Coordinates of C-alpha atoms and ligand atoms in Angstrom, one line a residue:
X1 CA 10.6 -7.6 -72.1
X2 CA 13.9 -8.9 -74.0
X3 CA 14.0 -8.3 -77.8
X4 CA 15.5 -12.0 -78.5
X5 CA 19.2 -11.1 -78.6
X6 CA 22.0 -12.9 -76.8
X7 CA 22.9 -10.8 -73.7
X8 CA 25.8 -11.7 -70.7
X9 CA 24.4 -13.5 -67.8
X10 CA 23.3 -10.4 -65.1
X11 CA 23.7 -11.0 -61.5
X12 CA 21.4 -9.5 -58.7
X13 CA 21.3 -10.3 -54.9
X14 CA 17.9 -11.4 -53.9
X15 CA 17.5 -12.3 -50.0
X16 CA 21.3 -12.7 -49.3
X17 CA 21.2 -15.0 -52.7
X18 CA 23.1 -14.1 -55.7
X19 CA 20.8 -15.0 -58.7
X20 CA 21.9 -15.1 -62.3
X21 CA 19.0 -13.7 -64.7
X22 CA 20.3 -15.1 -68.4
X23 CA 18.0 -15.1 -71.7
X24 CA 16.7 -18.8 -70.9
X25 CA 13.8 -19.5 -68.8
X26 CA 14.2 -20.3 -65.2
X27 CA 11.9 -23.1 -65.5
X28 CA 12.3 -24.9 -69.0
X29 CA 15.2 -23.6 -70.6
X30 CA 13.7 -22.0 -73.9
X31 CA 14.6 -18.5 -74.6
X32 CA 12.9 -16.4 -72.1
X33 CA 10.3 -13.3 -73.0
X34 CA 10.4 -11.4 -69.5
X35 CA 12.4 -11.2 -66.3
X36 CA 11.0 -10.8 -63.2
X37 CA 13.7 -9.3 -61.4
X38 CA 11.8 -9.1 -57.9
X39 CA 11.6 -12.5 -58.2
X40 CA 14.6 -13.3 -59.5
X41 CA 13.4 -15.3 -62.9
X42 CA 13.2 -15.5 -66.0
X43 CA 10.3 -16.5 -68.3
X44 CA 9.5 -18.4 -71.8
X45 CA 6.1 -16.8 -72.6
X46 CA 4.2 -20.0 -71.4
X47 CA 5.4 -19.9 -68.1
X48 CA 4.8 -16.7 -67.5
X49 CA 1.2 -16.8 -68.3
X50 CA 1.1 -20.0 -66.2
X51 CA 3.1 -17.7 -63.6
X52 CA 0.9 -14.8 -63.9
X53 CA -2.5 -16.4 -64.0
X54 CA -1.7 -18.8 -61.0
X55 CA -0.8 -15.8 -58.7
X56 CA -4.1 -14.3 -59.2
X57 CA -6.2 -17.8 -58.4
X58 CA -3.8 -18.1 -55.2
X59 CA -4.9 -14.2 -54.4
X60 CA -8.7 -14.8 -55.3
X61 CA -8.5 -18.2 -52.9
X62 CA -6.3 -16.4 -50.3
X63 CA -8.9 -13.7 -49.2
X64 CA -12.4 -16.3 -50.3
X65 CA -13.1 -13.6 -53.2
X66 CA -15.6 -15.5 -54.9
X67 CA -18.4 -17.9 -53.5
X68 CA -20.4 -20.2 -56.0
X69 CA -23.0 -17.9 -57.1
X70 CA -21.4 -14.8 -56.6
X71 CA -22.8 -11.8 -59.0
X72 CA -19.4 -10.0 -59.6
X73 CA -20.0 -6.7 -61.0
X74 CA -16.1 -6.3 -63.2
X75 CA -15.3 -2.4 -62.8
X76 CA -14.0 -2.1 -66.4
X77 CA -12.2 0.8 -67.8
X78 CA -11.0 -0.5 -70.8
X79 CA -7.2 0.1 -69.4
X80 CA -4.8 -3.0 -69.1
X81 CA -5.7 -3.9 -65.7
X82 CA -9.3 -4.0 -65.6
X83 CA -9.4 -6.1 -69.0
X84 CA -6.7 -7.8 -67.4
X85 CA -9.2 -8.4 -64.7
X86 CA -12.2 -9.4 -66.7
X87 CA -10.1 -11.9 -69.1
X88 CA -8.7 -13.5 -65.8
X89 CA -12.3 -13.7 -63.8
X90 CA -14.1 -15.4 -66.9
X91 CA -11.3 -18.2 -67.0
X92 CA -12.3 -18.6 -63.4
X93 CA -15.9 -18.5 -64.3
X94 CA -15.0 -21.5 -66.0
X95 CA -14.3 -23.8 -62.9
X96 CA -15.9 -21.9 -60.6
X97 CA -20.0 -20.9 -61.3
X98 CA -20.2 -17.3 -60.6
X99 CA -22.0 -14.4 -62.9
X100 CA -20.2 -11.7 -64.2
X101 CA -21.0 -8.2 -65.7
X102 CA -18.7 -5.3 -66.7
X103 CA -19.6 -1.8 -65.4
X104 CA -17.7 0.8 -67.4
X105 CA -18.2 4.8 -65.7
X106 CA -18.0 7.3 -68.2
X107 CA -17.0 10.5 -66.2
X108 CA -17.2 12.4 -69.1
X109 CA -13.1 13.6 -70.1
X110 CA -13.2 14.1 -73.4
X111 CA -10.4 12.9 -75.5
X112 CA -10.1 9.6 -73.7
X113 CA -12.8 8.7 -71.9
X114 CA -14.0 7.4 -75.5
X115 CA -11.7 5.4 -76.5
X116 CA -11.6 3.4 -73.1
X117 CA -15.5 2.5 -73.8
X118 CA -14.5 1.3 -77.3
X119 CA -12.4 -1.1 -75.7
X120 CA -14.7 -2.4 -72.9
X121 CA -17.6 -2.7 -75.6
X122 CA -15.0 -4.2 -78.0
X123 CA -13.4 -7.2 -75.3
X124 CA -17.1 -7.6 -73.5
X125 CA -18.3 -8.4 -77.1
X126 CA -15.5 -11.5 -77.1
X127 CA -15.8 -12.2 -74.2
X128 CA -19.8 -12.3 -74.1
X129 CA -20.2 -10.6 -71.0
X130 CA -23.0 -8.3 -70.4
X131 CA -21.6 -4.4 -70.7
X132 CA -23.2 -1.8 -69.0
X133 CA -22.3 1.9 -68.9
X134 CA -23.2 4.2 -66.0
X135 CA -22.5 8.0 -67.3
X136 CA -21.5 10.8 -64.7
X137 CA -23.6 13.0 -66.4
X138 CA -26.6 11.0 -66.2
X139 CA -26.0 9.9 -62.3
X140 CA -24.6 13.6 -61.1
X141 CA -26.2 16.1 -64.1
X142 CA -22.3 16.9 -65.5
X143 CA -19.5 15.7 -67.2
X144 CA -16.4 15.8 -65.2
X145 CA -14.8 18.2 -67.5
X146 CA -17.7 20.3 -67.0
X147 CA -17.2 19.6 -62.9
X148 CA -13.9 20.6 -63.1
X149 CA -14.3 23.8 -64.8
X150 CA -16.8 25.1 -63.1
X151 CA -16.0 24.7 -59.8
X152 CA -11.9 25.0 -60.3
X153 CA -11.2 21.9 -58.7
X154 CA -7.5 21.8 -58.2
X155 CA -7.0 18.2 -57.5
X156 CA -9.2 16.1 -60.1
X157 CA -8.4 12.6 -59.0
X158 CA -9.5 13.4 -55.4
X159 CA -12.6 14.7 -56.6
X160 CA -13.4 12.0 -59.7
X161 CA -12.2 9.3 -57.5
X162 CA -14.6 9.9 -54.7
X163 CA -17.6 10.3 -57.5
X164 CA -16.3 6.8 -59.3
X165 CA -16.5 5.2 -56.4
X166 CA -20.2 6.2 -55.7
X167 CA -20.9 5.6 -59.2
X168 CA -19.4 2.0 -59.0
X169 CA -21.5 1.6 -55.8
X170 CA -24.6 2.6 -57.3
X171 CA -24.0 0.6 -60.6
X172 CA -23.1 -2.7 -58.8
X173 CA -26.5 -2.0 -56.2
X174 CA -28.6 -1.3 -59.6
X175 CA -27.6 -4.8 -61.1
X176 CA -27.6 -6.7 -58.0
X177 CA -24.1 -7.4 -57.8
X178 CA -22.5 -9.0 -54.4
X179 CA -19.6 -8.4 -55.6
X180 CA -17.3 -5.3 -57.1
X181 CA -14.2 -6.1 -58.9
X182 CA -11.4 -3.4 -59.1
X183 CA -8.7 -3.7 -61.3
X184 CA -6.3 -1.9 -58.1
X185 CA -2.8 -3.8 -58.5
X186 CA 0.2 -4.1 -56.6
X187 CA 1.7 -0.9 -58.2
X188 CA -1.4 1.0 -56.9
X189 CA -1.2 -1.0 -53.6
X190 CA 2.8 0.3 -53.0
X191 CA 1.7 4.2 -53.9
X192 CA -1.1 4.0 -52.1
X193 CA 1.0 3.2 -48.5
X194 CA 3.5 5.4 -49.5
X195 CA 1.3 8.5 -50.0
X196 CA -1.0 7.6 -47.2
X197 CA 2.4 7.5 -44.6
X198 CA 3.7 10.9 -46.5
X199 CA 0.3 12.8 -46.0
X200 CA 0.8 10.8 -42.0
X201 CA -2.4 9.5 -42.5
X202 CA -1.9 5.0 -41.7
X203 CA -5.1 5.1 -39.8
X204 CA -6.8 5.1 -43.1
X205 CA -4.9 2.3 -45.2
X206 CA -7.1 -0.7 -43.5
X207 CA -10.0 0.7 -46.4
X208 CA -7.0 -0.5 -49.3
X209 CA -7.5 -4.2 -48.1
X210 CA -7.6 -7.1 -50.8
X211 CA -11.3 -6.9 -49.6
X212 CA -12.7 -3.9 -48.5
X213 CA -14.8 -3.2 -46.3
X214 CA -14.7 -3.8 -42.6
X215 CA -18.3 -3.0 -42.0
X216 CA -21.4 -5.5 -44.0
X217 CA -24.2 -3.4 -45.7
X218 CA -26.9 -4.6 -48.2
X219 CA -26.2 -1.0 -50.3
X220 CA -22.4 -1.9 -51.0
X221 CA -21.2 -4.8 -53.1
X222 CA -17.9 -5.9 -51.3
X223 CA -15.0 -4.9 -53.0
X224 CA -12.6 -7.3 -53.9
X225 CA -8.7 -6.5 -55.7
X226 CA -7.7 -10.0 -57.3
X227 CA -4.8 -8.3 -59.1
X228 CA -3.8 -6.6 -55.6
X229 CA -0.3 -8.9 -55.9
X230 CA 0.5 -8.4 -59.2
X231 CA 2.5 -5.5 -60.8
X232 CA 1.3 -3.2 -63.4
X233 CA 4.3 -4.2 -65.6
X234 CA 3.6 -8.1 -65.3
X235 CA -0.5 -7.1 -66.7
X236 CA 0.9 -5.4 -69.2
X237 CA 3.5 -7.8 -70.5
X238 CA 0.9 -10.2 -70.4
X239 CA -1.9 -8.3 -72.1
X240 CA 0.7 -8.3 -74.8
X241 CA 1.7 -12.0 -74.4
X242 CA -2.2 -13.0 -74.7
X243 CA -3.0 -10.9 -77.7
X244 CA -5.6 -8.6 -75.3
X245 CA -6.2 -5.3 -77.1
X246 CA -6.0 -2.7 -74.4
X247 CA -6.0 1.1 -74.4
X248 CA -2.6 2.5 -72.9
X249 CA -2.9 6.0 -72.8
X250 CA -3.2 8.0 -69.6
X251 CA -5.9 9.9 -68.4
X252 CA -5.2 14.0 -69.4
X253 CA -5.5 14.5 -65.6
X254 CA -3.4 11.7 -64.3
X255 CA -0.6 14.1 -64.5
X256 CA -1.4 16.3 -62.2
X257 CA -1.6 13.8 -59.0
X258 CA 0.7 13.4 -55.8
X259 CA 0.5 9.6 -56.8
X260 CA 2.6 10.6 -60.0
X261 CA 5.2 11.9 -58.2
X262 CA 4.9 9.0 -56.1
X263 CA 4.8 6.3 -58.8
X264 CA 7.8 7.7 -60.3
X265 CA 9.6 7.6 -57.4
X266 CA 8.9 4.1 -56.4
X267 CA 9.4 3.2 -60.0
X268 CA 12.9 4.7 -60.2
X269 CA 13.9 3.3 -56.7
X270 CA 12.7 -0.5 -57.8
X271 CA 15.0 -0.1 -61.2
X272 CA 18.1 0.3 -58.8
X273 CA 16.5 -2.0 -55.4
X274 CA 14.4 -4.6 -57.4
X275 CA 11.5 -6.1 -55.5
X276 CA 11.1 -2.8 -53.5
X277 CA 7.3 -2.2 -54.2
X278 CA 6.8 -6.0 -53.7
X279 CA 8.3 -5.8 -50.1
X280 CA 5.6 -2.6 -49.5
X281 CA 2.7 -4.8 -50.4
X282 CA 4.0 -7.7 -47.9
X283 CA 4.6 -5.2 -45.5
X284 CA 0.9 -4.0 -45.9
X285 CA -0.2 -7.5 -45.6
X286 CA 1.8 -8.1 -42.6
X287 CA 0.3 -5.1 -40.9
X288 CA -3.5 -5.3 -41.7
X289 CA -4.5 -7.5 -39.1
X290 CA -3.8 -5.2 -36.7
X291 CA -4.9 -2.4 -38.3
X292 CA -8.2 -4.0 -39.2
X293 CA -8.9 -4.5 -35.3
X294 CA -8.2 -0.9 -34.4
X295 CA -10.5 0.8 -36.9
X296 CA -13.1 -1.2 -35.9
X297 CA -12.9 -1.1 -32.5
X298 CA -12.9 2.6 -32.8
X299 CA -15.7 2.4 -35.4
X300 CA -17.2 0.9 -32.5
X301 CA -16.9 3.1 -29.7
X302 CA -17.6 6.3 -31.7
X303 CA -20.1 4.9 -33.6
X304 CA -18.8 5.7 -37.6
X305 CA -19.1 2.1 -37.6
X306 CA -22.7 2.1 -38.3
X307 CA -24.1 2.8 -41.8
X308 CA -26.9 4.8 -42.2
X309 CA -28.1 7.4 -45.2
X310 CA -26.9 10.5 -46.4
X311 CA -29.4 13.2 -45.8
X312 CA -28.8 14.8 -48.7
X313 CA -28.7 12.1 -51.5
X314 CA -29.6 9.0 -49.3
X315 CA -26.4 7.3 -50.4
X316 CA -24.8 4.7 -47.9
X317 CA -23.2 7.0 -45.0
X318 CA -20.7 6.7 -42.2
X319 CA -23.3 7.1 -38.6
X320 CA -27.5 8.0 -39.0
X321 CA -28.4 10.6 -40.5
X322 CA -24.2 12.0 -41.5
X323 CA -23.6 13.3 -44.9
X324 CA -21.5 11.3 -47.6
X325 CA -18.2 12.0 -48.8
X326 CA -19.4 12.8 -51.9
X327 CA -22.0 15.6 -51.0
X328 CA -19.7 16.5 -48.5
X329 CA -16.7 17.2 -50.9
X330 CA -19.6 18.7 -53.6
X331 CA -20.7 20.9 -50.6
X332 CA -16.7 22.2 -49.7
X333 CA -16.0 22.8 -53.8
X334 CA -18.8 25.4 -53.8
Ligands
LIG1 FE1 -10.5 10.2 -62.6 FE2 -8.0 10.7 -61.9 FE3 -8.6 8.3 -62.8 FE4 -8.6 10.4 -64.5 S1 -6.9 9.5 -63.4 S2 -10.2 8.8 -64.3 S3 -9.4 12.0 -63.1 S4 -9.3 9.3 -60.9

């Protein structure tokens, strides 16, 4: 964001164009407050806002997110994009009938976790949503810091993310939810098909779809991303813009992740190539079709397609009778 002082016009070559980014907004001509150099603009803090919020109603109408009536459990950490998120979906709530409630996990990290909740209770309060808070210790028996330490789990966001996202499954079943919100934006979208073609594992990126899920069952809420084309530094500048208090520190265990390493590199290659995550995300898009149809025309033929229970915690279940990922990876930590 520009601190208000006079700077030389800057130059930047956008699609074979030459665009000249200057303190004055691309649209009105009053001193700008951002520049969106992947798109080559420029912004006055009103049309950015107008920018921002319009891109995530074209998303949300793009991939039919919401249906009149629609229960949308909001997946809300109390982070920038998930009260991003819930600020955004109860101006659509507006226009558009549909029920919200937040669902905040607690996994237990001490330190920060905390904090977080304040946030969700304090912007749920303003917002007069319904808050309700689904603890890891009362769902699996544990903290995650307790998890962690006991069985010496090297990689934490491997093994927290696939217990969040059975937590957020159960939460948004328990409330009756048909829908499940997640704050996943286009930052996340970028590293995620990066570190899926570095571990050469594509097959699996159909699952990061604007909506998830290629497969319908009654136990899972479908997932939907409406911040899946924005960037995390556009929900940040415009948490700020909008006056939304959100919490900004990382979680301790962030740190250690591949998608770290990855993030930084895809943040230091858009400073010099602007636009560069951007073009990942369309390149996603422009490959899921396809992608969609071979996983589930081999979900067909070998049969993964069907959900059935977990034996071991009766938890939706790739196949009759298979184990979930979750007891699976409990099972394989020891
Ligand atoms: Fe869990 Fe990793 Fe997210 Fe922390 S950063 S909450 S450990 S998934």
């Amino acid at each position: 964001m520009n601190g208000g002082a006079a700077a030389p016009p800057r130059l930047w070559k956008m699609g074979g164009k030459v665009v000249s980014l200057d303190e004055k907004c691309s649209r009105c001509r009053r001193d700008a407050e951002i520049t969106l150099r992947y798109a080559g603009q420029s912004l006055c803090r009103q049309h950015f806002i107008r920018f921002f919020d319009a891109r995530v109603l074209r998303t949300v109408r793009k991939y039919r997110m919401l249906e009149k009536g629609s229960l949308v459990a909001v997946g809300l950490s109390g982070g920038k994009d998930s009260t991003v998120m819930l600020h955004l979906l109860c101006k659509i709530s507006k226009s558009l009938p549909i029920r919200l409630v937040a669902i905040t996990i607690d996994e237990g990290i001490a330190g920060y976790r905390p904090h977080t909740l304040s946030v969700a209770k304090r912007e749920c309060g303003k917002l007069g949503v319904p808050l309700r808070v689904f603890s890891f210790k009362k769902l699996y028996g544990k903290t995650l810091d307790a998890l962690l330490k006991e069985k010496g789990a090297k990689r934490a966001c491997s093994f927290c993310g696939v217990m969040r996202r059975d937590a957020l499954n159960r939460a948004a079943r328990e409330i009756g939810a048909d829908r499940l919100a997640i704050g996943h934006n286009a930052d996340d979208v970028a590293q995620t098909v990066m570190m899926n073609y570095m571990r050469n594992e594509p097959e699996r990126l159909w699952r990061f779809a604007p909506v998830s899920g290629l497969v319908e069952e009654r136990a899972l809420a479908k997932r939907i991303k409406p911040l899946f084309a924005t960037p995390e530094r556009d929900i940040a500048a415009y948490a700020m813009m909008k006056g939304i208090g959100v919490h900004f520190q990382e979680c301790p265990y962030a740190n250690s992740a591949f998608r770290q390493h990855v993030r930084s590199m895809l943040n230091a290659t858009e400073e010099k190539y602007p636009a560069t995550k951007m073009r990942i995300v369309r390149a996603f898009l422009s490959q899921l079709g396809p992608m969609q149809s071979a996983a589930r025309k081999n979900l067909a033929k070998d049969g993964k397609g069907k959900i059935g229970r977990c034996g071991i915690c009766g938890e939706p279940a790739s196949g009759k009778g298979k184990t979930c990922s979750l007891c699976r990876m409990l099972k394989a930590e020891g």
